[in-house]
mmCIF file with all atom_site columns, C-alpha atoms in Angstrom:
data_model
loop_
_atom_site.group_PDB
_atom_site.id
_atom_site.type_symbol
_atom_site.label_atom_id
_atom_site.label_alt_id
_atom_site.label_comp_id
_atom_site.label_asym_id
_atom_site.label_entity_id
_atom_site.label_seq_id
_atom_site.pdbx_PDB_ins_code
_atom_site.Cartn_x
_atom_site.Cartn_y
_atom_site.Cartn_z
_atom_site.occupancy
_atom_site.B_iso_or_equiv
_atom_site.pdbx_formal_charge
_atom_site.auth_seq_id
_atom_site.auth_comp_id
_atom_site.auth_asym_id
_atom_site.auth_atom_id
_atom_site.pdbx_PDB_model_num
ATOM 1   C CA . UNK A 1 1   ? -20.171 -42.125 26.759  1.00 47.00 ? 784 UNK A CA 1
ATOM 2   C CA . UNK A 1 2   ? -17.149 -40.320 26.324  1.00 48.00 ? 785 UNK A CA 1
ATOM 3   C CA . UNK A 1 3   ? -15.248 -42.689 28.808  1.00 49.00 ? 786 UNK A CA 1
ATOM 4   C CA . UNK A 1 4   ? -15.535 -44.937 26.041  1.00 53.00 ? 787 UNK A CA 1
ATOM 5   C CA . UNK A 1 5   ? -13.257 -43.584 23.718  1.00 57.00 ? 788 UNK A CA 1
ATOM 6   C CA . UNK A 1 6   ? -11.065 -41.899 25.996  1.00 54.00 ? 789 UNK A CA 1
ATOM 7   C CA . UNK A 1 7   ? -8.299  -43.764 27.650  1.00 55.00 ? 790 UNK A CA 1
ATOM 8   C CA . UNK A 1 8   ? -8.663  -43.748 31.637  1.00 58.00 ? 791 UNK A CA 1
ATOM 9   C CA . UNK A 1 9   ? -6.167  -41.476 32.268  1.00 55.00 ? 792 UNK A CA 1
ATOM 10  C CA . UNK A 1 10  ? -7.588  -38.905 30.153  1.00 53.00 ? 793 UNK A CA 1
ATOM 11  C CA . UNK A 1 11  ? -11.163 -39.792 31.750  1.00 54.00 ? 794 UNK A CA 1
ATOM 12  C CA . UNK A 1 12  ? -9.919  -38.864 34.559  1.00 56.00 ? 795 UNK A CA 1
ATOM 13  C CA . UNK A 1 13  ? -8.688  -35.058 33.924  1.00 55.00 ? 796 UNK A CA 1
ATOM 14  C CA . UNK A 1 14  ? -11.506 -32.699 35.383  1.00 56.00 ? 797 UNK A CA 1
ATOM 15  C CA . UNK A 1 15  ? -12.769 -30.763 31.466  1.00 56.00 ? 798 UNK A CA 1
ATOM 16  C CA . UNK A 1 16  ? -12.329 -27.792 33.497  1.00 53.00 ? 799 UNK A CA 1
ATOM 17  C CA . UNK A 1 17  ? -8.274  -28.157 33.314  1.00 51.00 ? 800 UNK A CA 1
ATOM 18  C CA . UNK A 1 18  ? -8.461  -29.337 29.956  1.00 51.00 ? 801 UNK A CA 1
ATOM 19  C CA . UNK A 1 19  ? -9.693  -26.140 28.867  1.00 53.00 ? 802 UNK A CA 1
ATOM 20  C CA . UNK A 1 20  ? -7.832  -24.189 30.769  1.00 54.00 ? 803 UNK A CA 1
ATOM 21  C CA . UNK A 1 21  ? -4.664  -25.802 29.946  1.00 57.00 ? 804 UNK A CA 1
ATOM 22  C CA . UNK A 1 22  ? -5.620  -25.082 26.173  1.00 56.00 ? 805 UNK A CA 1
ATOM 23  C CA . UNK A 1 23  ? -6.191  -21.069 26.845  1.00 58.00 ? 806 UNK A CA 1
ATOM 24  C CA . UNK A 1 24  ? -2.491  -21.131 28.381  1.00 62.00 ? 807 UNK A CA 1
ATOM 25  C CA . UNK A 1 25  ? -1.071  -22.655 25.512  1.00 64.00 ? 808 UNK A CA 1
ATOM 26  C CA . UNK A 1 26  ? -3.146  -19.912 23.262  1.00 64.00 ? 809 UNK A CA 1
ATOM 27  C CA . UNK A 1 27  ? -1.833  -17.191 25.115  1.00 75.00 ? 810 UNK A CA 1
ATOM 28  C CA . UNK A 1 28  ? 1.708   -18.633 25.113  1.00 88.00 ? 811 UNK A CA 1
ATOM 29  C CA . UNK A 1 29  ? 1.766   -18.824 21.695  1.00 90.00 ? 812 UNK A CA 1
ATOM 30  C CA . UNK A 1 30  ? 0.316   -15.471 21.095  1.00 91.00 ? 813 UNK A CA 1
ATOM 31  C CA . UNK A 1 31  ? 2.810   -14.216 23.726  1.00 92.00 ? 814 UNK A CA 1
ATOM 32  C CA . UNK A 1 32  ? 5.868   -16.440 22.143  1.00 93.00 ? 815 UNK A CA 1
ATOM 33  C CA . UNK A 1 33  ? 4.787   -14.845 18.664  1.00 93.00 ? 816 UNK A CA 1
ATOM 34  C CA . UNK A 1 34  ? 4.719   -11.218 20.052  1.00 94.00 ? 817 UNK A CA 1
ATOM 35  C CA . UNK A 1 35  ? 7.767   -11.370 21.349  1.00 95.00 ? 818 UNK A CA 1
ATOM 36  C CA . UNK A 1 36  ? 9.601   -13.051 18.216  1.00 96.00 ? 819 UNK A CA 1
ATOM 37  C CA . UNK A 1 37  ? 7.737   -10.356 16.290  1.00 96.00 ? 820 UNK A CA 1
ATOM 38  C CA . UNK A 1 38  ? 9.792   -7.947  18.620  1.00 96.00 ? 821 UNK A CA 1
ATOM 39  C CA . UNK A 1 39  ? 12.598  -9.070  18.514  1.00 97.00 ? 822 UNK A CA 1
ATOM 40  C CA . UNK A 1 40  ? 12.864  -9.304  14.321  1.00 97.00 ? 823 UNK A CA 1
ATOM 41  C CA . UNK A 1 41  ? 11.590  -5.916  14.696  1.00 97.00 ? 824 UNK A CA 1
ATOM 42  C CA . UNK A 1 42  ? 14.746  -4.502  16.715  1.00 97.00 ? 825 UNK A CA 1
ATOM 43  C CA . UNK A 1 43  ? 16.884  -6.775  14.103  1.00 97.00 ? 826 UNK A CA 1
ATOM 44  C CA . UNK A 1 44  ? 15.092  -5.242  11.103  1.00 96.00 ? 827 UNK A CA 1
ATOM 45  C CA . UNK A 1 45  ? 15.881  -1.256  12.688  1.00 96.00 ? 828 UNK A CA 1
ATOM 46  C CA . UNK A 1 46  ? 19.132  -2.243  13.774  1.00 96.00 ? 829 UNK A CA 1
ATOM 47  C CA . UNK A 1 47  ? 19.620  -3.462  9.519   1.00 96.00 ? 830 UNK A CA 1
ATOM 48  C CA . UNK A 1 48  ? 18.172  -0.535  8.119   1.00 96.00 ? 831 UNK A CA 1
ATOM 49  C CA . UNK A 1 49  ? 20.312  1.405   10.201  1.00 96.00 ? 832 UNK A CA 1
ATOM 50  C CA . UNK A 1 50  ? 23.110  -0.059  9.484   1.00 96.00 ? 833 UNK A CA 1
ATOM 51  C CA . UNK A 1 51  ? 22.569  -0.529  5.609   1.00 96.00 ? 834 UNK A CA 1
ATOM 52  C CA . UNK A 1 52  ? 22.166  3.304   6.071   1.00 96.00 ? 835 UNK A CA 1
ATOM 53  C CA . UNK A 1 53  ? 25.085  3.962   7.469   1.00 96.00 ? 836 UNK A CA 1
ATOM 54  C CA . UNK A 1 54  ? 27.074  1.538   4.743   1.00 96.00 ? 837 UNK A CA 1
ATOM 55  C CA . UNK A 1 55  ? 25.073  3.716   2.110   1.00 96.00 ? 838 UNK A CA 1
ATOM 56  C CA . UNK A 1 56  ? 26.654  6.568   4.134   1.00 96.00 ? 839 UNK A CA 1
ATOM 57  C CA . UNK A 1 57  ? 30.187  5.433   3.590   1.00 96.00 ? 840 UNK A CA 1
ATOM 58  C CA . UNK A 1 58  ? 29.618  4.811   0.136   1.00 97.00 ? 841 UNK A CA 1
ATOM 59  C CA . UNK A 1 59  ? 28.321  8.281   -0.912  1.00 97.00 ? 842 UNK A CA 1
ATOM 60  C CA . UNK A 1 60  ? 31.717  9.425   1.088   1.00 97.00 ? 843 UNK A CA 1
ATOM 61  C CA . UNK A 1 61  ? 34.029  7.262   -0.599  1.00 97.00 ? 844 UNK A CA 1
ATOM 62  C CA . UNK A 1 62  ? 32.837  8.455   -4.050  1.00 97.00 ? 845 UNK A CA 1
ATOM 63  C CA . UNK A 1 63  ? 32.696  11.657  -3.491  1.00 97.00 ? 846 UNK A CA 1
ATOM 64  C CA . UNK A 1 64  ? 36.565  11.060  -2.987  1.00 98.00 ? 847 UNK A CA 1
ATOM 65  C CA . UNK A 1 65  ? 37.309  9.213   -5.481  1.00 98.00 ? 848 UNK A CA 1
ATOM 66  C CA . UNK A 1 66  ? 35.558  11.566  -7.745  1.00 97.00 ? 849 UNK A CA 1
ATOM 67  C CA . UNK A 1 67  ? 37.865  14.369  -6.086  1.00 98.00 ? 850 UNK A CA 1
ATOM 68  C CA . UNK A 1 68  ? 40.944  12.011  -7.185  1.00 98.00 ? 851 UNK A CA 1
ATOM 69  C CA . UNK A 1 69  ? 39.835  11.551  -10.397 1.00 98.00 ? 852 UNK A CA 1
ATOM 70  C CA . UNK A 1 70  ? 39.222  15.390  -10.929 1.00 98.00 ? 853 UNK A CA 1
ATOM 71  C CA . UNK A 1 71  ? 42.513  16.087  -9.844  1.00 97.00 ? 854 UNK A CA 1
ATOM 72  C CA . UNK A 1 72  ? 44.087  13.402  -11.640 1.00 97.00 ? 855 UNK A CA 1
ATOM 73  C CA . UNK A 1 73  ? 42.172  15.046  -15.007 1.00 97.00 ? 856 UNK A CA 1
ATOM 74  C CA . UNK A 1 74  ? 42.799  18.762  -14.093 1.00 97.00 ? 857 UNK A CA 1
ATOM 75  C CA . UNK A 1 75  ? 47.058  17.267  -13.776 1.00 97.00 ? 858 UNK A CA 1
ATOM 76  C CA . UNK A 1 76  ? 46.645  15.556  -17.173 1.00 95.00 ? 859 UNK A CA 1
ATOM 77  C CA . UNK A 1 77  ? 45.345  18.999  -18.583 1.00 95.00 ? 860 UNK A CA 1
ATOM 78  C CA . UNK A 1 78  ? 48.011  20.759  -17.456 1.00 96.00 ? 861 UNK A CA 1
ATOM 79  C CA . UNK A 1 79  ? 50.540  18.420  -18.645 1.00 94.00 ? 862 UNK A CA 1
ATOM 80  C CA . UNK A 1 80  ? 48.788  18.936  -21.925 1.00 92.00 ? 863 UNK A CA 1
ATOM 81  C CA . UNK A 1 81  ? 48.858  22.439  -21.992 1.00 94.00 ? 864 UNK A CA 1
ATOM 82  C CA . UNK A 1 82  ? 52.594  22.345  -21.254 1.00 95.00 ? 865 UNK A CA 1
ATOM 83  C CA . UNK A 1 83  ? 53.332  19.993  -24.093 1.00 91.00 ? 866 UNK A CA 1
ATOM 84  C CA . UNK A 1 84  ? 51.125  21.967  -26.612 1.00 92.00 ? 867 UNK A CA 1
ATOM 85  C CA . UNK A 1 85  ? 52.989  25.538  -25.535 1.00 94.00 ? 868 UNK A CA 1
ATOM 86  C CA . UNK A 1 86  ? 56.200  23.703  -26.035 1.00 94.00 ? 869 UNK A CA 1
ATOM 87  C CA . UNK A 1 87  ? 55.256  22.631  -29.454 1.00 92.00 ? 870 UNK A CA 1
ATOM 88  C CA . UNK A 1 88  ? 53.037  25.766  -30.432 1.00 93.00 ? 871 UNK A CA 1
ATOM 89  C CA . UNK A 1 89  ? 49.880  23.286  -31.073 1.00 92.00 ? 872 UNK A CA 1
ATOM 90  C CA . UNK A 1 90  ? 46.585  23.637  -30.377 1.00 92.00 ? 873 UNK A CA 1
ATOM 91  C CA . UNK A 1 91  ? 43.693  21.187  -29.129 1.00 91.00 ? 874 UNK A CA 1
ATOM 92  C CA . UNK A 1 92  ? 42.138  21.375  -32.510 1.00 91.00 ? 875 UNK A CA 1
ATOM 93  C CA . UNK A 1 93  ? 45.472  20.441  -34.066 1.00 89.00 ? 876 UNK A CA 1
ATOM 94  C CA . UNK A 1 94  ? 45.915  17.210  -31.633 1.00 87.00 ? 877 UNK A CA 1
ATOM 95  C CA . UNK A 1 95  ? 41.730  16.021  -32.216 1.00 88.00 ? 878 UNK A CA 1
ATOM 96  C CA . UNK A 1 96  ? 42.713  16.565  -36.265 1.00 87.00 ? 879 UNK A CA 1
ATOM 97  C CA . UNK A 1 97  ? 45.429  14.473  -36.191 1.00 84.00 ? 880 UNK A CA 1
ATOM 98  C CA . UNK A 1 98  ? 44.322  11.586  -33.707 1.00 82.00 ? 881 UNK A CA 1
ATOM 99  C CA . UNK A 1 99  ? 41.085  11.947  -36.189 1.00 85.00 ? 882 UNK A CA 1
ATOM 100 C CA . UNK A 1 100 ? 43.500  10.143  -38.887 1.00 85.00 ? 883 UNK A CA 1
ATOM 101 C CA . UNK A 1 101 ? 43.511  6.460   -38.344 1.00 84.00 ? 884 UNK A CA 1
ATOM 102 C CA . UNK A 1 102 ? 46.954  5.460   -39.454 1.00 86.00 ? 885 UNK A CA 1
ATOM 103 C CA . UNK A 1 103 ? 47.919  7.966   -36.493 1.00 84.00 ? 886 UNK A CA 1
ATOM 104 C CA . UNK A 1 104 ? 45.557  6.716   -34.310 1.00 85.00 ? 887 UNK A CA 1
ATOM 105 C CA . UNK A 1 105 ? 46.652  2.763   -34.773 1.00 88.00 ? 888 UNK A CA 1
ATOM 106 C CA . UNK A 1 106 ? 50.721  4.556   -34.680 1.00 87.00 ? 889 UNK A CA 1
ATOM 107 C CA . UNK A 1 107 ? 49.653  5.949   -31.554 1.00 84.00 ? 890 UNK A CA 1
ATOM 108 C CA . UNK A 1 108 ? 47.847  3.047   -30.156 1.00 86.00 ? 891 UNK A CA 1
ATOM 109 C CA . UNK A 1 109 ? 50.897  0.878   -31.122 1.00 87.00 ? 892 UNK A CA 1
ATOM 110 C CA . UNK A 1 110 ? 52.993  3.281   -28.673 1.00 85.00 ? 893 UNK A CA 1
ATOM 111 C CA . UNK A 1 111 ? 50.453  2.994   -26.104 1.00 84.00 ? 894 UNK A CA 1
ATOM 112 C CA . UNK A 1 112 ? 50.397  -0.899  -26.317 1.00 86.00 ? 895 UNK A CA 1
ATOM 113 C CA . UNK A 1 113 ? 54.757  -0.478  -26.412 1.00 83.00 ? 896 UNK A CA 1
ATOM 114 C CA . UNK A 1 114 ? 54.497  1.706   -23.440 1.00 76.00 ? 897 UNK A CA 1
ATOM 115 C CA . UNK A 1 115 ? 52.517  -0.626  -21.490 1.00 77.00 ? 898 UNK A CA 1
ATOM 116 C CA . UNK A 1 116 ? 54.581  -3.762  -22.174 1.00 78.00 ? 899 UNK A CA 1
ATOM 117 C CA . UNK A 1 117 ? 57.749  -1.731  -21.560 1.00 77.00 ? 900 UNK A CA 1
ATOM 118 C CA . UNK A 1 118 ? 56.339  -0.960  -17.930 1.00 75.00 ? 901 UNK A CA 1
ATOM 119 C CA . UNK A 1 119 ? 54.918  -4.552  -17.655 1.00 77.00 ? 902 UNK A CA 1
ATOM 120 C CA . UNK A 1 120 ? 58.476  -6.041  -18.041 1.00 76.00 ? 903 UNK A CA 1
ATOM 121 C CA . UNK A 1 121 ? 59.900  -3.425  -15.759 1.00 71.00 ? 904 UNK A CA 1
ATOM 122 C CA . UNK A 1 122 ? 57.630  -4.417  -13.319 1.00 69.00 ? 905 UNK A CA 1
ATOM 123 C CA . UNK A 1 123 ? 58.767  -8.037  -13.038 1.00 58.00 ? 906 UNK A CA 1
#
């Protein structure tokens, strides 16, 4: 009955080899999958590693600028302390008079003057 419906070519295939031929694709496909599964696997490791390693590099670039940006502070404090020696002021002399805001626009003015000064040097 099945001849039937099949066409002869298929009639003719032993349903012994059929099967067969269907468990080798199964395990082919399992096998196919485990090794893609492997192999995205070695690529995922070999990612985190080297997202580590980025994270790494980072850190250690912060940590120096940081350093810079200490040192830069701990210069502009000292340049600060020169100035008020020179001038026999104090912090709380400087933070009273910045706390005025016609001084603070004057000195914001310079700053602004300063900058466009440098800008047109630059050119």
């Amino acid at each position: 009955m099945q001849e039937k419906y099949l066409p002869k070519a298929a009639a003719s295939i032993p349903q012994t080899e059929t099967h067969e031929n269907q468990e080798e694709s199964g395990v082919s496909k399992e096998a196919k999958r485990a090794e893609r599964l492997k192999i995205l696997r070695e690529r995922q490791e070999k990612a985190l590693t080297a997202q580590a390693a980025a994270e790494k590099r980072t850190q250690d670039i912060n940590s120096q600028i940081a350093k810079i940006e200490q040192d830069i502070h701990k210069d502009e404090i000292k340049m600060l302390d020169e100035l008020c020696k020179k001038n026999d002021i104090n912090y709380k002399e400087i933070a009273e008079f910045l706390n005025y805001p016609h001084n603070m626009e004057l000195f914001r003015r310079y700053i602004s003057r300063k900058e466009i000064i440098n800008e047109q040097g630059n050119d």
